[in-house]
Amino acid sequence: MAGVTRVKRMNSDFFIRDLTSKDIPEAMKIVRQEGWNQTETDWKLFIENPDNCCKCLVVDGQLVGTTTSYRFSENLAWVSMVLVNKDFRGRGYGKFLTESVLNETGDCKSIKLDATPAGEKVYEKLGFIREYSITRWVCESFTSEIHPPTDVEKINLYDIEPLVDFDKQTFGEGRKKIIDSLITNFSEFCRISKKNGKENGFALGRAGSRFYQIGPVSANSFPVAKDLISSVLCGLNKQPVVMDIPDSQVELTDWLTVLGFQRKWQFWRMYLNDNSCKGETEKQFAICGPEFG
């Protein structure tokens, strides 16, 4: 069987193989078990891109784990969706899954991920190094009154190319396919700010399986980021909203606290090999999510 690594261990026969679109329903079961926010559309974005590496782990015929690596370029790959069914943890499966995608993306100059506290221990053993911390902020039902800013626009087709360039500068590598997908599928969340005809910042977002997620948000200053986020929040009255924010963005998190957002958990951005795709972290006000950087 092509693309399969089979191992005999204790009394179980397990193997790692390529994840396909047919596996999405089973993968979503693990997502729901874990309480994560991903959707079938997110899985398709991974699986349907031939440059990516998507793996699953099967134990005695049951799919019990997943992992993916989104390849942005020869410079950067992003590891995510390392999920293991709760009934099968503590057996080293997470490490096997991560190694399976690292084996196929090791030629990238930099490999990065956003690690939960539990996952961080595994990734440190594999050589990953901490870069900076990020906190998930959640509002179960957004009800604060916000006045729509006047200097924020909805994104149009002619904005996409300069927006992609702005994102590449701030994130550290181009994410055109992801940005195109967000704008195509969730245009209602897409905002841009301009100054003297030049891009000053942007905000994107999407509907998750549990929350509406705002991000990425990149801007030249906090006031610009605040206006962009305010514009998106105006359309999310009484909706559950989540944002993943670098802990260095204190002004933003202070403001969100006033709006009723609560700190949920912290994770670490980590890298392997080198950190040549660092970008301009001071301009990153909300990440796209642990799955997309």
XYZ file of C-alpha atoms in Angstrom, residues 5-15 57-62 93:
18
model
C 3.899 3.138 7.436
C 2.819 0.017 9.317
C 3.997 -0.810 12.849
C 3.361 -3.698 15.205
C 3.305 -2.503 18.796
C 2.176 -4.403 21.852
C -1.152 -5.971 20.880
C -2.186 -3.392 18.283
C -1.606 -3.205 14.578
C -1.480 0.448 13.528
C -0.377 2.353 10.492
C -3.326 7.068 12.013
C -5.397 3.878 11.923
C -5.475 1.399 14.811
C -7.158 -1.967 14.287
C -9.114 -0.493 11.387
C -10.239 2.693 13.201
C 0.764 8.273 18.546
